[in-house]
JSON list of C-alpha atoms in Angstrom, two decimals:
[
{"chain": "A", "resi": 1, "resn": "UNK", "atom": "CA", "xyz": [-2.26, 16.65, 6.59]},
{"chain": "A", "resi": 2, "resn": "UNK", "atom": "CA", "xyz": [-3.56, 19.19, 8.94]},
{"chain": "A", "resi": 3, "resn": "UNK", "atom": "CA", "xyz": [-5.84, 20.67, 6.12]},
{"chain": "A", "resi": 4, "resn": "UNK", "atom": "CA", "xyz": [-8.24, 23.65, 7.04]},
{"chain": "A", "resi": 5, "resn": "UNK", "atom": "CA", "xyz": [-12.16, 22.22, 6.64]},
{"chain": "A", "resi": 6, "resn": "UNK", "atom": "CA", "xyz": [-13.26, 26.01, 7.11]},
{"chain": "A", "resi": 7, "resn": "UNK", "atom": "CA", "xyz": [-15.45, 25.40, 10.26]},
{"chain": "A", "resi": 8, "resn": "UNK", "atom": "CA", "xyz": [-13.84, 27.17, 12.66]},
{"chain": "A", "resi": 9, "resn": "UNK", "atom": "CA", "xyz": [-10.65, 25.67, 14.79]},
{"chain": "A", "resi": 10, "resn": "UNK", "atom": "CA", "xyz": [-11.44, 22.29, 12.69]},
{"chain": "A", "resi": 11, "resn": "UNK", "atom": "CA", "xyz": [-8.85, 20.88, 10.98]},
{"chain": "A", "resi": 12, "resn": "UNK", "atom": "CA", "xyz": [-8.39, 17.26, 9.01]},
{"chain": "A", "resi": 13, "resn": "UNK", "atom": "CA", "xyz": [-5.52, 14.89, 9.94]},
{"chain": "A", "resi": 14, "resn": "UNK", "atom": "CA", "xyz": [-4.70, 11.88, 7.79]},
{"chain": "A", "resi": 15, "resn": "UNK", "atom": "CA", "xyz": [-2.70, 8.81, 8.89]},
{"chain": "A", "resi": 16, "resn": "UNK", "atom": "CA", "xyz": [-2.70, 5.67, 5.96]},
{"chain": "A", "resi": 17, "resn": "UNK", "atom": "CA", "xyz": [-1.69, 2.30, 5.58]},
{"chain": "A", "resi": 18, "resn": "UNK", "atom": "CA", "xyz": [-0.56, 1.15, 2.13]},
{"chain": "A", "resi": 19, "resn": "UNK", "atom": "CA", "xyz": [-0.70, -2.38, 1.17]},
{"chain": "A", "resi": 20, "resn": "UNK", "atom": "CA", "xyz": [-0.03, -4.18, -1.95]},
{"chain": "A", "resi": 21, "resn": "UNK", "atom": "CA", "xyz": [-1.11, -7.28, -4.28]},
{"chain": "A", "resi": 22, "resn": "UNK", "atom": "CA", "xyz": [-4.20, -8.64, -6.49]},
{"chain": "A", "resi": 23, "resn": "UNK", "atom": "CA", "xyz": [-7.65, -7.58, -4.91]},
{"chain": "A", "resi": 24, "resn": "UNK", "atom": "CA", "xyz": [-11.43, -8.85, -6.18]},
{"chain": "A", "resi": 25, "resn": "UNK", "atom": "CA", "xyz": [-13.83, -5.72, -7.02]},
{"chain": "A", "resi": 26, "resn": "UNK", "atom": "CA", "xyz": [-17.52, -6.82, -7.55]},
{"chain": "A", "resi": 27, "resn": "UNK", "atom": "CA", "xyz": [-20.59, -4.78, -8.08]},
{"chain": "A", "resi": 28, "resn": "UNK", "atom": "CA", "xyz": [-23.92, -5.70, -6.43]},
{"chain": "A", "resi": 29, "resn": "UNK", "atom": "CA", "xyz": [-26.86, -4.80, -6.24]},
{"chain": "A", "resi": 30, "resn": "UNK", "atom": "CA", "xyz": [-29.27, -2.88, -8.94]},
{"chain": "A", "resi": 31, "resn": "UNK", "atom": "CA", "xyz": [-32.38, -2.77, -7.39]},
{"chain": "A", "resi": 32, "resn": "UNK", "atom": "CA", "xyz": [-33.66, 1.11, -7.48]},
{"chain": "A", "resi": 33, "resn": "UNK", "atom": "CA", "xyz": [-30.51, 1.80, -9.72]},
{"chain": "A", "resi": 34, "resn": "UNK", "atom": "CA", "xyz": [-28.17, 1.55, -6.76]},
{"chain": "A", "resi": 35, "resn": "UNK", "atom": "CA", "xyz": [-25.39, -0.13, -6.51]},
{"chain": "A", "resi": 36, "resn": "UNK", "atom": "CA", "xyz": [-22.43, -1.00, -3.91]},
{"chain": "A", "resi": 37, "resn": "UNK", "atom": "CA", "xyz": [-19.34, -2.46, -4.53]},
{"chain": "A", "resi": 38, "resn": "UNK", "atom": "CA", "xyz": [-17.23, -4.71, -2.60]},
{"chain": "A", "resi": 39, "resn": "UNK", "atom": "CA", "xyz": [-13.72, -5.39, -2.72]},
{"chain": "A", "resi": 40, "resn": "UNK", "atom": "CA", "xyz": [-11.64, -8.24, -0.74]},
{"chain": "A", "resi": 41, "resn": "UNK", "atom": "CA", "xyz": [-8.02, -9.47, -1.04]},
{"chain": "A", "resi": 42, "resn": "UNK", "atom": "CA", "xyz": [-4.66, -9.69, 1.14]},
{"chain": "A", "resi": 43, "resn": "UNK", "atom": "CA", "xyz": [-4.00, -5.63, 0.65]},
{"chain": "A", "resi": 44, "resn": "UNK", "atom": "CA", "xyz": [-7.20, -5.03, 2.37]},
{"chain": "A", "resi": 45, "resn": "UNK", "atom": "CA", "xyz": [-5.82, -7.07, 5.16]},
{"chain": "A", "resi": 46, "resn": "UNK", "atom": "CA", "xyz": [-2.81, -5.34, 4.89]},
{"chain": "A", "resi": 47, "resn": "UNK", "atom": "CA", "xyz": [-3.91, -2.10, 5.25]},
{"chain": "A", "resi": 48, "resn": "UNK", "atom": "CA", "xyz": [-6.15, -3.17, 8.51]},
{"chain": "A", "resi": 49, "resn": "UNK", "atom": "CA", "xyz": [-2.75, -3.49, 10.07]},
{"chain": "A", "resi": 50, "resn": "UNK", "atom": "CA", "xyz": [-0.81, -0.57, 8.53]},
{"chain": "A", "resi": 51, "resn": "UNK", "atom": "CA", "xyz": [-3.17, 1.84, 8.98]},
{"chain": "A", "resi": 52, "resn": "UNK", "atom": "CA", "xyz": [-3.66, 2.04, 12.38]},
{"chain": "A", "resi": 53, "resn": "UNK", "atom": "CA", "xyz": [-0.08, 2.03, 12.88]},
{"chain": "A", "resi": 54, "resn": "UNK", "atom": "CA", "xyz": [0.79, 5.14, 11.47]},
{"chain": "A", "resi": 55, "resn": "UNK", "atom": "CA", "xyz": [0.45, 8.55, 13.83]},
{"chain": "A", "resi": 56, "resn": "UNK", "atom": "CA", "xyz": [-1.68, 11.51, 12.62]},
{"chain": "A", "resi": 57, "resn": "UNK", "atom": "CA", "xyz": [0.47, 12.76, 9.73]},
{"chain": "A", "resi": 58, "resn": "UNK", "atom": "CA", "xyz": [2.09, 9.26, 8.97]},
{"chain": "A", "resi": 59, "resn": "UNK", "atom": "CA", "xyz": [2.37, 6.07, 6.30]},
{"chain": "A", "resi": 60, "resn": "UNK", "atom": "CA", "xyz": [3.12, 3.14, 6.78]},
{"chain": "A", "resi": 61, "resn": "UNK", "atom": "CA", "xyz": [3.38, 0.15, 4.30]},
{"chain": "A", "resi": 62, "resn": "UNK", "atom": "CA", "xyz": [2.92, -3.68, 4.37]},
{"chain": "A", "resi": 63, "resn": "UNK", "atom": "CA", "xyz": [5.75, -5.61, 3.89]},
{"chain": "A", "resi": 64, "resn": "UNK", "atom": "CA", "xyz": [3.97, -6.44, 0.72]},
{"chain": "A", "resi": 65, "resn": "UNK", "atom": "CA", "xyz": [4.14, -3.04, -0.54]},
{"chain": "A", "resi": 66, "resn": "UNK", "atom": "CA", "xyz": [7.64, -2.03, 0.77]},
{"chain": "A", "resi": 67, "resn": "UNK", "atom": "CA", "xyz": [9.24, -4.82, -1.60]},
{"chain": "A", "resi": 68, "resn": "UNK", "atom": "CA", "xyz": [8.15, -2.70, -4.55]},
{"chain": "A", "resi": 69, "resn": "UNK", "atom": "CA", "xyz": [9.44, 0.77, -3.18]},
{"chain": "A", "resi": 70, "resn": "UNK", "atom": "CA", "xyz": [12.07, -0.16, -0.73]},
{"chain": "A", "resi": 71, "resn": "UNK", "atom": "CA", "xyz": [14.63, 1.41, -2.68]},
{"chain": "A", "resi": 72, "resn": "UNK", "atom": "CA", "xyz": [13.16, 4.72, -3.90]},
{"chain": "A", "resi": 73, "resn": "UNK", "atom": "CA", "xyz": [12.08, 5.45, -0.39]},
{"chain": "A", "resi": 74, "resn": "UNK", "atom": "CA", "xyz": [13.56, 6.88, 3.13]},
{"chain": "A", "resi": 75, "resn": "UNK", "atom": "CA", "xyz": [12.14, 4.68, 5.75]},
{"chain": "A", "resi": 76, "resn": "UNK", "atom": "CA", "xyz": [11.08, 6.34, 8.90]},
{"chain": "A", "resi": 77, "resn": "UNK", "atom": "CA", "xyz": [11.53, 5.26, 12.74]},
{"chain": "A", "resi": 78, "resn": "UNK", "atom": "CA", "xyz": [10.77, 1.48, 13.15]},
{"chain": "A", "resi": 79, "resn": "UNK", "atom": "CA", "xyz": [7.63, 0.49, 14.42]},
{"chain": "A", "resi": 80, "resn": "UNK", "atom": "CA", "xyz": [8.71, -1.70, 17.43]},
{"chain": "A", "resi": 81, "resn": "UNK", "atom": "CA", "xyz": [5.23, -4.15, 17.93]},
{"chain": "A", "resi": 82, "resn": "UNK", "atom": "CA", "xyz": [5.60, -4.51, 14.02]},
{"chain": "A", "resi": 83, "resn": "UNK", "atom": "CA", "xyz": [8.95, -4.57, 12.70]},
{"chain": "A", "resi": 84, "resn": "UNK", "atom": "CA", "xyz": [8.07, -6.12, 9.41]},
{"chain": "A", "resi": 85, "resn": "UNK", "atom": "CA", "xyz": [5.89, -2.81, 8.54]},
{"chain": "A", "resi": 86, "resn": "UNK", "atom": "CA", "xyz": [7.70, -0.05, 7.42]},
{"chain": "A", "resi": 87, "resn": "UNK", "atom": "CA", "xyz": [7.17, 3.98, 8.37]},
{"chain": "A", "resi": 88, "resn": "UNK", "atom": "CA", "xyz": [7.34, 5.92, 5.09]},
{"chain": "A", "resi": 89, "resn": "UNK", "atom": "CA", "xyz": [9.16, 8.86, 6.13]},
{"chain": "A", "resi": 90, "resn": "UNK", "atom": "CA", "xyz": [9.65, 10.54, 2.61]},
{"chain": "A", "resi": 91, "resn": "UNK", "atom": "CA", "xyz": [10.75, 10.04, -1.40]},
{"chain": "A", "resi": 92, "resn": "UNK", "atom": "CA", "xyz": [14.36, 9.64, -1.49]},
{"chain": "A", "resi": 93, "resn": "UNK", "atom": "CA", "xyz": [14.49, 12.70, -4.37]},
{"chain": "A", "resi": 94, "resn": "UNK", "atom": "CA", "xyz": [18.30, 11.83, -5.21]},
{"chain": "A", "resi": 95, "resn": "UNK", "atom": "CA", "xyz": [16.89, 8.92, -7.21]},
{"chain": "A", "resi": 96, "resn": "UNK", "atom": "CA", "xyz": [12.88, 10.29, -8.09]},
{"chain": "A", "resi": 97, "resn": "UNK", "atom": "CA", "xyz": [12.94, 14.44, -8.34]},
{"chain": "A", "resi": 98, "resn": "UNK", "atom": "CA", "xyz": [10.33, 16.09, -9.74]},
{"chain": "A", "resi": 99, "resn": "UNK", "atom": "CA", "xyz": [12.23, 16.42, -13.23]},
{"chain": "A", "resi": 100, "resn": "UNK", "atom": "CA", "xyz": [12.06, 12.52, -12.98]},
{"chain": "A", "resi": 101, "resn": "UNK", "atom": "CA", "xyz": [8.23, 12.48, -12.62]},
{"chain": "A", "resi": 102, "resn": "UNK", "atom": "CA", "xyz": [7.14, 15.23, -14.43]},
{"chain": "A", "resi": 103, "resn": "UNK", "atom": "CA", "xyz": [8.97, 13.48, -18.32]},
{"chain": "A", "resi": 104, "resn": "UNK", "atom": "CA", "xyz": [7.09, 10.13, -16.98]},
{"chain": "A", "resi": 105, "resn": "UNK", "atom": "CA", "xyz": [4.02, 12.13, -16.90]},
{"chain": "A", "resi": 106, "resn": "UNK", "atom": "CA", "xyz": [4.97, 13.84, -20.57]},
{"chain": "A", "resi": 107, "resn": "UNK", "atom": "CA", "xyz": [5.99, 10.52, -21.93]},
{"chain": "A", "resi": 108, "resn": "UNK", "atom": "CA", "xyz": [2.42, 8.81, -20.72]},
{"chain": "A", "resi": 109, "resn": "UNK", "atom": "CA", "xyz": [0.19, 11.70, -21.33]},
{"chain": "A", "resi": 110, "resn": "UNK", "atom": "CA", "xyz": [1.34, 15.11, -23.04]},
{"chain": "A", "resi": 111, "resn": "UNK", "atom": "CA", "xyz": [-1.44, 16.78, -22.50]},
{"chain": "A", "resi": 112, "resn": "UNK", "atom": "CA", "xyz": [-1.86, 16.53, -18.96]},
{"chain": "A", "resi": 113, "resn": "UNK", "atom": "CA", "xyz": [1.92, 17.39, -18.67]},
{"chain": "A", "resi": 114, "resn": "UNK", "atom": "CA", "xyz": [1.55, 20.40, -20.28]},
{"chain": "A", "resi": 115, "resn": "UNK", "atom": "CA", "xyz": [-1.61, 21.16, -17.67]},
{"chain": "A", "resi": 116, "resn": "UNK", "atom": "CA", "xyz": [1.08, 20.24, -15.23]},
{"chain": "A", "resi": 117, "resn": "UNK", "atom": "CA", "xyz": [3.55, 22.52, -16.24]},
{"chain": "A", "resi": 118, "resn": "UNK", "atom": "CA", "xyz": [1.31, 25.78, -16.02]},
{"chain": "A", "resi": 119, "resn": "UNK", "atom": "CA", "xyz": [-0.17, 24.74, -13.10]},
{"chain": "A", "resi": 120, "resn": "UNK", "atom": "CA", "xyz": [3.91, 24.27, -11.59]},
{"chain": "A", "resi": 121, "resn": "UNK", "atom": "CA", "xyz": [4.83, 27.92, -13.51]},
{"chain": "A", "resi": 122, "resn": "UNK", "atom": "CA", "xyz": [2.35, 29.84, -11.44]}
]
């Protein structure tokens, strides 16, 4: 959020909407080696609601996503117009700290975890 673009005073601000559930991805085209992708499913509808609810620098989670993460995050201020959507304040570091993430990375991809160690030790 609020990234310097290198173009004068222009900065890039982000706001994010997150949904959860199955999606269908179709690859269409092929004419002249040009392909496009079509993505469909309930999560895209959830994102279409959640993203505009997020202010600059905020992340808003759809209810379907919230059920998966509510025990591991800190909820932000309520969204009065959509009380079933949730503003994300932060990860709950009392439950998931950097060492937890680091150990999970080491178990799943040891060589990548070593690269992560090198990067973070700089």
